[in-house]
Amino acid sequence: MGEHSPERIRNLALTGQAGSGKTTLAEALLATAGAIDQAGSVEKGSTISDATPQEKTLHHSIAASVLGLEWGQAWINLIDTPGYADFQGATLSILPAVETVAVVVDAENGVDATARRMMQWARDRGLCRLVVINRIDAAPGWLEALLDDVRSHFGTECLPLDLPAEGATRVVDCFFAPEGEADFSSVAATHEMLVDQVVEVDESLMALYLEQGEELSPEQLHEPFEAALRDGHLVPVCFTSATTGAGVSELLEVFERLMPNPLEGNPPPFLRQDDEGTHEYRASPDPEAHVLAHVVKVEHDPFLGKLAVFRVHQGTVTRDTRLFAGEARKAFRVGMLYRLQGREHLEVERCGPGEIAALAKVEEAGLDSVLHDSHDEDHIHLRPVALPAPVFGLALQTRRHGDEQRLTEALARLVEEDPGLRVEQDPATRETVLRGLGELHLRMALERLGERFRVEVDTRPPSIAYRETIRTSAQGHCRHKKQSGGAGQFGEVYLRVEPLPRGAGFEFADTIRGGVIPASLLPAVEKGVRQAMEEGAVAGYPLQDIRVVVEDGKTHPVDSKEIAFVIAGRKAFLDAVRQAGPQVLEPMVELEVEGPGAAMGDLTADLAASRGRILDTRTLGDQVSIQALAPLAEIADYPKRLNALTGGSGRYTLRFSHYEPAPEPVQRDLIQVHRARREEA
C-alpha cells in the first residue's frame, strides 16, 4: 500500500481563465485545511504554487503546480494550472493525472473562452467536471444571471450544490443539509432538482424515490452521484470567494464527500499494441499488481536534476523499484521519491494507485512516458492528449560565436519541460525556430534561456511555415544512368502521384508486378521521394497530402544500387509533381477574440482586412466574443493591433486550424523568391 489508500485520494485540477482566482483559491483551500499557516498572496509573490521568479513578476501561473492537503478522511491532490492560453500545453498535459477537472469562473467576468474550452476538453476526455464560481463577493447581484449563463453554455446538467446567502458573504448547502435561505432560488427546490438528476441513473433508486416518496440520504445517493459525474449527467456548481473565505470549507467538503476517488472515476484511456493491432487496456488500481504509471510533467531542478512528475495508475512504486520507461530495454532504479508541495519536495517511501509523486535524476523518463516494472507492459501507452499546435515563432541566433551547441541543449530542455514549445530546424532558410502558443509564451521561454542556461540570443520573425501540395494526379518517370569507369549506377522508376485530403500527410504504395523493381530496392525509392518532399518542388516548402504509387521500373544486374533508386525516385517524383498542378498552402489559424462590445466593428474590420473570415460572434454582457479564421502570415503583429483597438482590454486565443491554398499573388511571390534564392545559391 502507498502513503494513502486509493479510497482516500481525490485528484482534482483547478483550471480556467487567468485572473479567475485559481491560485488564490488554492491558497485558501490549503490554509483552511491547515496544510499551510496562512494563505499567501499572488500580488506579494508569497503563494505556494507560483514560486518561480517569472510567476512572481507576472502575478500569474506559467506552470502546473501539485499541492496536497488533508480534509476529513480524504487526501486531496490539488493541481493549480496556468490560465493564460499561452501556457495551455502545461495545463492539458498534466490533466491525465486527475479524475476531476474543476473549471473556475470569475463571478465578475463570467463564462469565457478558456472555461468553454476546458469544459469541452474534460468532457471529451471522460473526466468528471465541476464548476466553481469564484470571487462571489465582487458581483453579488450578478450571480443568479451567471448561474443561468453557466447552464446556457454548458447544459442543464449544471446544478448548484450550494447557493450564495446573506449578500454572498457565505453559502448555504443544497445537498447534504438543505436548510436556510439563499440570495436567490429556493434551497429546497434546488435540492429536489439535484436528487431528481442523480436518481435518473439508478432505476431501482428512482422507483423507491417516486413510488414511496422517501427522502433519500446522501449516503444512498453517493453511488448514483458518482455514476452521474462519470456519465456527464451531472456537473455540480459551487460558489466561493477565495478572499473572504465564503464557501471554501464547503468546497473542501464537496471534494471529500462527493468527488470521485481513483476507484470511482472513469478509467484512464490506456492503449495496448500487439500483433493484432491496438486495443483498449484497463489499468487496475491494485497496489499489488505490476506498476503502471504515467509521466505528466518534467522539470529540471538545479539541485535534484531532471524531475519526472507521474501519476500511479496501478501497482506500488518504492525506493529501489526497477522501472522501464516505455519500450526501453534497460531498466532504471528508483532513487529518491518525492511528494510535491508546490516547489517543495517532500521525501516519501512509496506511492500506490492514485498517488502523484516525482522521481529525481531520471534521464530515461520523458513527458507522456509510461513507467512499468515488467516487459509485459512494454507496448502500453496512454491515448495522447491533443495539445494546441505552437504557431507563433521566433528565429534564434546566438550572440556569442560557439554557443550554438549550448543553445541546442538548452532548447531541448525547454521543450522537454514545456509541451507547448517546439524547435524547428528549417533547412531551406537555415533558421533555428522556437515556436510557442503566443508572444508571452515565447518571451517567458527566452527569459528562461538567458537566466537558467546563460545563452543570449538575437531574435527575428521566422519564415512562415508554408507547405506545398498538388491539385491532380500525374505520372512521372526517371531513368538514372551513370557510368564512371568502374561499376556504374542504374535505376529506372515510373510512378504516379495523387492528391490526398487536406491533413492526410503522405502515403507510399506500389503496384509492381514480376519483380521489375526488387522489394529490397523499394525503400530506396521511398527515401528519394521523401527527400524531394522535404525540399519542395516549386517554392522550397515541404510537400504534404500526397499519395505516391510506384508502377513500373527497370534494374540492371550489376549497376542497380540503392543510391541509383534514391536518385531515380526523387527525380521521378519531382517530374510527376510538376505536372500535377503544384500549389502553395498557407497555415490558417482559428482566433477567438474577446473585447469591449463598443470595439466590435473595429475588431471585425481589422480581421477582414487581414483576410480573416468571421465564423461566429457572441455578446457576453458588455463584452463581445468573435471567432474567426485567418492566415497566420497576416496576424504576426496581432497582439499590438488588438491592444490598440481595445485600449489594452482585449484578449485572444489562437490555435492552428488547417492548411489551405494561398491566394495566387502570394503563391507567385513565394515561387519567385525561391527561384531567386536558388539562382543565387
XYZ file of C-alpha atoms in Angstrom:
681
model
C 0.000 0.000 0.000
C 1.225 3.530 -0.751
C 1.209 6.564 1.523
C -2.559 6.885 1.004
C -5.067 4.198 0.024
C -6.937 4.794 -3.269
C -10.247 5.166 -1.414
C -8.901 8.218 0.415
C -7.425 10.029 -2.592
C -9.102 12.807 -4.559
C -7.238 14.156 -7.589
C -8.520 17.498 -8.896
C -7.208 20.221 -11.197
C -8.167 23.869 -10.918
C -8.478 25.235 -14.461
C -9.869 28.413 -16.012
C -9.010 31.838 -17.360
C -6.032 33.749 -15.964
C -7.305 36.122 -13.280
C -10.207 33.907 -12.211
C -8.508 33.360 -8.843
C -7.318 29.744 -9.118
C -4.064 30.265 -7.236
C -5.739 32.391 -4.542
C -8.412 29.708 -4.189
C -5.740 27.016 -3.868
C -4.093 29.050 -1.080
C -7.442 29.433 0.708
C -8.094 25.690 0.472
C -4.613 24.866 1.813
C -4.937 27.349 4.674
C -8.465 26.219 5.614
C -7.285 22.595 5.686
C -4.267 23.508 7.849
C -1.711 22.500 5.204
C -0.149 25.990 5.467
C -0.221 28.505 8.297
C -1.844 31.252 6.260
C -2.828 31.909 2.669
C -0.179 33.609 0.554
C -0.768 36.485 -1.833
C -0.344 36.417 -5.605
C 0.389 40.177 -5.600
C 3.110 39.771 -2.948
C 4.577 36.658 -4.589
C 4.121 34.582 -1.421
C 1.952 31.723 -2.712
C 2.973 28.070 -2.553
C 2.314 27.315 -6.218
C 3.507 30.465 -8.048
C 7.028 30.210 -6.709
C 9.323 30.920 -9.680
C 10.735 34.427 -10.224
C 8.814 34.684 -13.522
C 5.497 33.782 -11.863
C 6.087 36.264 -9.047
C 6.806 39.021 -11.568
C 3.908 38.128 -13.844
C 1.439 37.520 -10.956
C 0.121 34.513 -12.891
C 0.916 30.787 -13.064
C 3.016 29.679 -16.015
C 3.434 26.026 -14.970
C 1.162 23.485 -13.297
C 1.795 23.036 -9.582
C 0.910 19.962 -7.486
C -0.343 20.648 -3.941
C -1.521 18.307 -1.211
C -3.911 18.694 1.719
C -5.917 16.547 4.107
C -9.596 17.133 4.827
C -11.722 14.745 6.842
C -10.987 11.235 5.620
C -9.600 12.373 2.256
C -6.142 13.184 0.937
C -6.617 15.759 -1.824
C -4.071 16.241 -4.601
C -4.858 19.680 -5.994
C -3.227 20.847 -9.228
C -3.126 24.601 -9.833
C -2.846 25.136 -13.598
C -1.970 28.172 -15.740
C -4.885 30.145 -17.173
C -3.160 32.045 -19.973
C -3.797 30.432 -23.359
C -0.039 30.771 -23.973
C 0.611 28.116 -21.294
C -2.230 25.778 -22.219
C 0.218 23.000 -23.088
C 1.331 22.814 -19.440
C -2.309 22.649 -18.333
C -3.557 19.992 -20.733
C -0.546 17.683 -20.370
C -1.000 17.312 -16.601
C -4.780 16.711 -16.614
C -4.467 12.924 -17.256
C -3.292 12.777 -13.621
C -6.744 13.669 -12.234
C -10.271 12.264 -12.090
C -11.921 15.688 -11.812
C -11.459 18.998 -13.615
C -12.737 21.988 -11.623
C -13.339 24.895 -14.015
C -13.049 28.172 -12.085
C -15.222 31.027 -13.393
C -14.706 34.612 -12.241
C -18.068 35.876 -10.930
C -17.359 39.364 -12.276
C -16.212 38.413 -15.791
C -18.465 35.382 -16.322
C -18.054 32.444 -18.683
C -15.099 32.971 -21.023
C -13.383 31.178 -23.891
C -10.963 29.303 -21.612
C -13.787 27.951 -19.436
C -15.654 26.780 -22.534
C -12.581 25.039 -23.917
C -11.708 23.336 -20.625
C -15.259 22.053 -20.147
C -15.262 20.663 -23.692
C -11.801 19.120 -23.294
C -12.654 17.450 -19.962
C -15.898 16.062 -21.385
C -14.144 14.672 -24.469
C -11.506 13.067 -22.237
C -14.128 11.442 -19.974
C -13.148 13.372 -16.845
C -15.653 14.399 -14.198
C -16.375 18.138 -14.199
C -17.108 20.710 -11.528
C -17.780 24.440 -11.999
C -16.514 26.736 -9.241
C -17.862 30.289 -9.393
C -15.210 32.280 -7.534
C -14.999 35.876 -6.276
C -18.739 35.945 -5.493
C -18.130 38.928 -3.195
C -17.169 41.019 -6.266
C -20.531 40.610 -8.048
C -23.282 39.512 -5.616
C -26.065 40.954 -7.752
C -24.938 39.152 -10.907
C -24.751 35.589 -9.533
C -28.253 34.410 -10.448
C -27.793 35.553 -14.055
C -24.323 33.995 -14.084
C -25.704 30.614 -12.976
C -28.223 30.825 -15.819
C -25.347 31.691 -18.166
C -23.339 28.667 -16.967
C -26.320 26.400 -17.649
C -26.872 28.074 -21.023
C -23.267 27.425 -22.073
C -22.655 24.008 -20.511
C -26.103 22.417 -20.259
C -28.957 21.974 -17.799
C -26.969 19.193 -16.118
C -25.089 22.025 -14.328
C -26.782 22.214 -10.915
C -25.640 24.080 -7.783
C -24.568 22.110 -4.715
C -24.762 25.342 -2.738
C -26.066 28.870 -3.217
C -24.804 32.280 -2.043
C -26.527 33.702 1.034
C -26.586 36.939 3.052
C -25.335 39.058 0.160
C -22.751 36.455 -0.956
C -20.944 36.632 2.404
C -21.483 32.894 2.872
C -23.037 29.909 1.064
C -25.905 27.643 2.030
C -25.743 23.874 1.381
C -28.296 22.426 -1.049
C -27.267 18.755 -0.902
C -26.198 17.405 2.499
C -28.358 19.585 4.772
C -30.667 21.679 2.581
C -31.893 24.251 5.064
C -31.863 28.032 5.140
C -32.418 30.916 2.762
C -30.331 31.768 -0.278
C -29.875 35.112 -2.052
C -31.868 33.673 -4.959
C -33.707 30.445 -5.769
C -35.120 28.011 -3.240
C -32.743 25.727 -1.333
C -35.418 23.024 -1.108
C -36.249 23.243 -4.812
C -32.547 23.111 -5.733
C -32.107 20.030 -3.515
C -35.032 18.365 -5.279
C -33.523 19.149 -8.697
C -30.223 17.583 -7.606
C -31.875 14.417 -6.309
C -34.036 14.119 -9.434
C -30.941 14.416 -11.622
C -28.946 11.857 -9.622
C -31.622 9.155 -9.313
C -32.144 9.183 -13.086
C -29.040 6.978 -13.427
C -30.344 4.349 -10.951
C -33.724 2.818 -11.840
C -34.240 0.977 -8.536
C -33.454 4.076 -6.505
C -35.712 6.163 -8.732
C -38.564 3.720 -8.132
C -38.036 3.948 -4.376
C -37.922 7.729 -4.585
C -41.017 8.109 -6.780
C -43.290 5.346 -5.505
C -42.666 5.631 -1.788
C -41.801 9.312 -1.728
C -38.958 8.572 0.667
C -36.349 11.209 1.414
C -33.008 9.801 0.274
C -29.911 10.284 2.405
C -26.576 11.498 0.969
C -25.197 8.005 1.648
C -27.903 6.422 -0.549
C -27.170 8.961 -3.259
C -23.379 8.524 -3.251
C -23.045 5.756 -5.859
C -25.571 7.203 -8.341
C -23.967 10.633 -7.776
C -20.598 9.178 -8.869
C -22.248 7.473 -11.847
C -23.890 10.761 -12.880
C -20.495 12.505 -12.664
C -18.807 9.805 -14.765
C -21.519 9.960 -17.423
C -21.538 13.764 -17.549
C -25.190 13.573 -16.456
C -24.389 15.951 -13.595
C -21.943 18.870 -13.463
C -22.018 20.324 -9.923
C -21.673 24.079 -9.426
C -20.194 25.572 -6.244
C -19.931 29.216 -5.151
C -16.835 30.556 -3.359
C -14.841 33.632 -2.515
C -11.186 32.802 -2.008
C -10.532 36.235 -0.488
C -13.369 36.275 2.108
C -13.414 32.506 2.662
C -17.096 32.141 1.746
C -17.762 28.613 0.508
C -14.148 27.416 0.902
C -14.730 24.841 3.669
C -17.938 23.790 1.899
C -15.898 23.222 -1.280
C -13.464 21.020 0.670
C -16.471 19.063 1.947
C -17.613 18.567 -1.648
C -14.132 17.349 -2.604
C -14.088 14.838 0.238
C -17.624 13.502 0.144
C -18.704 13.788 -3.480
C -15.762 13.891 -5.881
C -14.592 10.514 -7.248
C -11.605 8.638 -5.869
C -9.352 6.647 -8.266
C -11.630 3.609 -7.868
C -14.718 5.623 -8.868
C -13.575 7.858 -11.745
C -13.602 6.842 -15.395
C -10.580 4.603 -16.114
C -7.644 6.275 -17.889
C -7.611 5.647 -21.670
C -4.647 3.260 -21.904
C -3.993 1.542 -25.232
C -2.036 -1.676 -25.814
C -0.356 -2.608 -29.085
C 0.205 -6.194 -30.207
C 0.434 -8.154 -33.449
C -3.319 -7.829 -33.963
C -3.438 -4.037 -33.604
C -4.230 -1.523 -30.866
C -6.698 -2.335 -28.087
C -8.022 -0.553 -25.021
C -6.277 -1.605 -21.819
C -7.798 -1.074 -18.398
C -5.378 -0.363 -15.575
C -6.297 -1.960 -12.248
C -5.901 0.329 -9.206
C -4.448 -2.646 -7.318
C -1.367 -1.876 -5.168
C -0.111 -5.480 -5.618
C -0.286 -5.509 -9.425
C 2.503 -4.671 -11.887
C 3.430 -0.971 -11.825
C 1.787 1.242 -14.432
C 2.434 4.980 -14.067
C 2.266 7.945 -16.446
C 4.636 10.945 -16.564
C 2.609 14.180 -16.718
C 5.324 16.790 -16.172
C 9.092 17.153 -16.497
C 11.181 19.877 -14.911
C 14.881 20.468 -14.361
C 15.746 21.309 -10.768
C 19.159 22.904 -10.094
C 19.730 20.547 -7.136
C 17.752 17.402 -7.983
C 18.413 17.331 -11.731
C 15.696 16.094 -14.066
C 12.452 15.590 -12.165
C 9.660 13.423 -13.614
C 6.234 14.003 -12.069
C 3.985 10.966 -12.502
C 0.599 9.536 -11.563
C 0.451 5.907 -10.441
C -2.452 4.032 -12.016
C -1.541 0.503 -10.960
C 0.904 -1.176 -8.551
C 3.209 0.448 -6.000
C 6.464 2.315 -6.580
C 9.063 2.235 -3.787
C 12.679 3.205 -3.455
C 14.876 0.750 -5.359
C 11.982 -0.321 -7.633
C 13.364 -1.044 -11.089
C 11.278 0.595 -13.810
C 11.223 0.733 -17.591
C 10.228 3.885 -19.477
C 8.018 2.973 -22.432
C 9.644 0.404 -24.698
C 13.145 0.847 -23.242
C 15.019 -2.450 -22.901
C 17.074 -1.315 -19.930
C 15.514 -0.607 -16.532
C 16.480 2.256 -14.210
C 16.456 2.133 -10.419
C 14.236 4.471 -8.425
C 16.435 6.510 -6.109
C 14.529 9.255 -4.341
C 10.731 9.528 -4.334
C 9.034 12.839 -3.577
C 5.598 14.223 -2.879
C 5.299 17.767 -4.215
C 4.008 20.786 -2.337
C 4.485 23.488 -4.930
C 8.240 23.934 -5.303
C 8.910 21.965 -2.102
C 9.930 18.311 -2.392
C 8.947 16.004 0.494
C 10.554 12.552 0.586
C 8.245 9.524 0.707
C 8.992 5.811 0.911
C 6.338 4.588 -1.515
C 3.361 5.598 -3.622
C 0.456 3.485 -4.806
C -2.564 3.709 -7.132
C -3.980 7.216 -7.443
C -0.974 8.996 -5.980
C 1.002 11.743 -7.688
C 4.732 11.763 -6.988
C 8.086 12.644 -8.554
C 11.322 10.839 -9.389
C 14.635 12.705 -9.316
C 17.675 12.306 -11.556
C 15.914 10.071 -14.064
C 17.029 10.798 -17.625
C 15.086 7.893 -19.136
C 11.586 9.220 -18.402
C 10.130 11.925 -20.643
C 6.768 13.643 -20.744
C 3.992 11.131 -21.548
C 6.242 8.130 -20.782
C 4.529 5.108 -19.274
C 6.617 3.700 -16.413
C 6.291 -0.023 -15.670
C 8.220 -2.822 -13.963
C 7.672 -5.665 -16.445
C 8.283 -6.128 -20.167
C 4.681 -7.371 -20.320
C 3.704 -3.684 -20.327
C 6.249 -2.511 -22.947
C 3.636 -1.600 -25.550
C 1.114 0.165 -23.327
C 0.660 3.909 -23.692
C -1.948 6.490 -22.774
C -4.146 7.911 -25.516
C -2.227 11.071 -26.458
C -3.523 14.427 -25.301
C -4.467 16.725 -28.185
C -2.278 19.750 -27.482
C -2.643 23.090 -29.291
C -0.179 23.484 -32.156
C 2.553 26.060 -31.477
C 2.225 28.501 -34.356
C 3.926 31.683 -33.114
C 7.633 31.570 -33.805
C 10.947 33.351 -33.442
C 14.125 32.625 -35.378
C 17.068 32.473 -32.952
C 20.719 33.371 -33.465
C 23.325 33.111 -30.686
C 25.077 36.380 -29.851
C 28.355 34.669 -28.974
C 30.088 32.525 -31.552
C 30.493 28.999 -30.206
C 27.236 28.971 -28.203
C 25.380 27.006 -30.878
C 25.743 23.663 -29.079
C 24.720 25.179 -25.752
C 21.661 26.691 -27.443
C 20.695 23.281 -28.871
C 20.974 21.632 -25.440
C 19.106 24.438 -23.655
C 16.261 24.388 -26.175
C 15.969 20.605 -25.797
C 15.472 21.071 -22.043
C 12.917 23.852 -22.503
C 10.882 21.726 -24.914
C 11.111 18.745 -22.554
C 9.615 20.848 -19.752
C 7.012 22.693 -21.809
C 4.906 20.677 -24.287
C 3.615 23.923 -25.806
C 7.071 24.683 -27.250
C 8.628 23.206 -30.363
C 12.007 23.691 -32.033
C 12.332 23.510 -35.817
C 15.430 23.495 -37.975
C 14.449 24.917 -41.365
C 16.877 23.519 -43.985
C 15.648 25.954 -46.625
C 16.286 29.100 -44.579
C 18.879 27.575 -42.184
C 16.892 29.011 -39.295
C 16.536 27.626 -35.778
C 12.942 28.500 -34.953
C 11.404 28.313 -31.482
C 7.623 28.032 -31.749
C 5.114 28.601 -28.966
C 1.486 29.415 -28.274
C 1.815 33.187 -28.128
C 4.026 36.229 -27.699
C 4.065 35.958 -23.882
C 4.879 32.253 -24.063
C 7.938 32.892 -26.220
C 9.050 35.833 -24.088
C 8.993 33.680 -20.944
C 10.921 30.909 -22.753
C 13.626 33.380 -23.850
C 13.921 34.694 -20.284
C 14.499 31.138 -19.026
C 17.031 30.622 -21.797
C 19.060 33.584 -20.525
C 18.581 33.192 -16.765
C 18.876 29.413 -16.404
C 21.143 28.436 -19.279
C 23.143 31.668 -19.778
C 22.539 31.619 -23.527
C 21.954 35.032 -25.101
C 20.195 35.122 -28.458
C 19.023 37.627 -31.020
C 15.569 37.054 -32.489
C 13.714 37.931 -35.646
C 10.387 36.891 -37.168
C 10.768 33.466 -38.809
C 9.692 32.481 -42.245
C 6.047 31.371 -42.337
C 5.682 27.570 -42.363
C 4.122 27.297 -45.805
C 3.617 23.884 -47.391
C 3.203 22.595 -50.950
C 0.787 20.049 -52.401
C -0.744 19.007 -55.730
C -4.167 19.528 -57.315
C -4.453 16.488 -59.627
C -2.961 13.080 -60.366
C 0.016 12.783 -62.709
C 2.722 10.338 -63.716
C 6.475 10.799 -63.540
C 9.484 8.939 -64.836
C 13.246 8.963 -64.385
C 15.923 6.767 -65.858
C 19.093 7.329 -63.839
C 22.236 6.044 -65.511
C 25.782 6.867 -64.547
C 28.988 5.243 -65.787
C 32.373 6.320 -64.496
C 34.987 3.758 -65.475
C 34.234 1.147 -62.819
C 30.860 -0.006 -61.521
C 28.060 2.267 -62.665
C 24.641 3.282 -61.352
C 21.333 2.353 -62.937
C 17.772 2.749 -61.804
C 14.537 3.434 -63.651
C 11.261 4.377 -61.921
C 7.736 5.067 -63.168
C 5.384 6.397 -60.509
C 2.072 8.189 -60.062
C 1.168 10.941 -57.612
C -2.365 11.532 -56.309
C -3.708 14.291 -54.040
C -4.913 13.237 -50.585
C -7.468 15.039 -48.382
C -6.065 18.055 -46.543
C -4.160 16.961 -43.450
C -3.794 13.316 -44.553
C 0.003 13.548 -44.817
C 1.817 11.051 -47.048
C 1.189 7.549 -48.352
C 3.576 5.320 -50.293
C 2.479 2.211 -52.188
C 3.409 0.147 -55.222
C 1.724 -1.944 -57.899
C 4.941 -3.614 -59.052
C 4.443 -6.935 -60.821
C 7.041 -9.507 -61.772
C 9.741 -8.020 -59.579
C 10.821 -5.399 -62.114
C 11.982 -3.440 -59.050
C 13.001 -5.857 -56.258
C 11.250 -5.343 -52.913
C 14.673 -4.646 -51.374
C 15.028 -1.508 -53.537
C 11.555 -0.022 -52.973
C 12.628 1.599 -49.656
C 15.314 3.437 -51.663
C 12.633 4.809 -53.989
C 10.613 5.948 -50.968
C 13.720 7.555 -49.473
C 14.241 9.577 -52.654
C 10.579 10.626 -52.674
C 10.753 11.746 -49.056
C 13.916 13.764 -49.754
C 12.123 15.607 -52.551
C 9.073 16.169 -50.353
C 11.235 17.848 -47.699
C 12.924 20.118 -50.243
C 9.738 21.149 -52.052
C 9.025 21.343 -55.761
C 8.134 24.939 -56.649
C 8.682 27.254 -53.669
C 11.077 25.339 -51.422
C 8.499 24.252 -48.811
C 7.779 20.662 -47.714
C 5.108 18.800 -49.679
C 2.172 17.126 -47.966
C -1.149 15.368 -48.606
C 0.218 13.225 -51.431
C -0.040 9.540 -52.269
C 2.785 8.044 -54.331
C 2.328 4.756 -56.191
C 5.347 3.104 -57.867
C 4.008 1.407 -61.029
C 6.981 0.145 -63.017
C 10.711 0.300 -63.433
C 13.844 -1.437 -64.564
C 17.019 -2.716 -62.974
C 20.495 -3.717 -64.147
C 22.021 -6.962 -62.863
C 25.246 -5.194 -61.854
C 24.682 -1.430 -61.657
C 21.332 -1.233 -59.783
C 22.318 0.016 -56.351
C 20.318 1.709 -53.611
C 21.723 5.178 -54.439
C 20.553 4.815 -58.056
C 16.945 4.229 -56.967
C 17.089 7.028 -54.387
C 18.011 9.434 -57.209
C 15.532 7.917 -59.692
C 12.710 8.001 -57.126
C 13.434 11.615 -56.252
C 13.542 12.828 -59.859
C 10.505 10.781 -60.963
C 8.522 12.247 -58.080
C 9.505 15.826 -58.980
C 8.645 15.122 -62.616
C 5.159 13.963 -61.594
C 4.570 16.839 -59.172
C 5.370 19.486 -61.782
C 2.592 18.024 -63.963
C 0.101 17.645 -61.102
C -0.780 21.297 -60.568
C 1.541 22.116 -57.641
C 0.381 24.841 -55.285
C 1.497 26.537 -52.088
C -0.553 26.082 -48.911
C -0.608 28.589 -46.079
C -1.296 27.856 -42.393
C -4.696 29.023 -41.178
C -5.323 29.702 -37.504
C -8.519 29.929 -35.515
C -8.792 33.094 -33.462
C -11.151 33.673 -30.567
C -11.120 37.362 -29.657
C -12.801 38.956 -26.645
C -13.092 42.705 -26.181
C -15.455 45.562 -25.348
C -18.720 45.494 -27.284
C -18.018 49.052 -28.469
C -14.936 47.787 -30.345
C -16.778 45.060 -32.261
C -16.892 46.980 -35.561
C -13.182 47.796 -35.432
C -12.273 44.212 -34.498
C -14.251 42.622 -37.329
C -12.990 45.197 -39.853
C -9.386 44.528 -38.813
C -9.851 40.778 -39.187
C -11.475 41.222 -42.594
C -8.532 43.381 -43.707
C -6.245 40.505 -42.672
C -8.064 38.085 -44.994
C -9.904 36.740 -41.954
C -13.281 35.032 -42.129
C -15.697 35.663 -39.270
C -17.216 32.371 -38.072
C -19.300 33.497 -35.108
C -19.950 36.479 -32.845
C -21.436 36.446 -29.356
C -22.356 39.153 -26.900
C -21.402 38.449 -23.284
C -22.775 41.320 -21.227
C -20.825 44.378 -22.321
C -18.189 42.159 -23.952
C -18.135 40.620 -27.414
C -16.577 37.325 -28.477
C -15.544 36.820 -32.110
C -14.424 33.561 -33.705
C -12.544 33.830 -36.986
C -10.206 32.023 -39.345
C -7.187 33.939 -40.607
C -3.868 33.246 -42.362
C -1.010 33.087 -39.876
C 1.063 35.328 -42.143
C -1.444 38.163 -41.676
C -1.598 38.195 -37.867
C 2.039 38.145 -36.813
C 1.542 41.536 -35.145
C -1.990 40.852 -33.886
C -1.255 41.430 -30.162
C -0.226 45.045 -30.865
C -3.226 45.648 -33.116
C -5.625 44.194 -30.559
C -4.227 46.393 -27.798
C -4.618 49.467 -29.994
C -8.214 48.586 -30.939
C -9.379 47.758 -27.381
C -7.296 50.102 -25.249
C -5.393 47.134 -23.832
C -8.516 45.308 -22.576
C -8.816 42.761 -25.395
C -7.860 39.096 -25.080
C -7.418 36.447 -27.694
C -6.544 32.799 -28.085
C -5.105 31.263 -31.195
C -4.665 27.708 -32.383
C -3.620 26.090 -35.627
C -6.612 25.024 -37.732
C -5.508 23.708 -41.118
C -3.641 24.453 -44.340
C -5.394 25.843 -47.387
C -4.220 27.187 -50.783
C -2.630 30.622 -50.606
C -4.027 33.305 -52.963
C -2.390 33.322 -56.393
C -0.463 36.607 -55.831
C 1.032 35.159 -52.624
C 1.958 31.928 -54.422
C 3.642 33.835 -57.277
C 5.701 35.918 -54.851
C 6.842 32.847 -52.884
C 7.814 30.975 -56.049
C 9.785 33.971 -57.378
C 11.656 34.388 -54.083
C 12.575 30.685 -54.126
C 13.826 30.882 -57.723
C 15.952 33.928 -56.954
C 17.410 32.233 -53.854
C 18.197 29.089 -55.850
C 19.867 31.045 -58.655
C 21.942 32.967 -56.121
C 22.990 29.701 -54.442
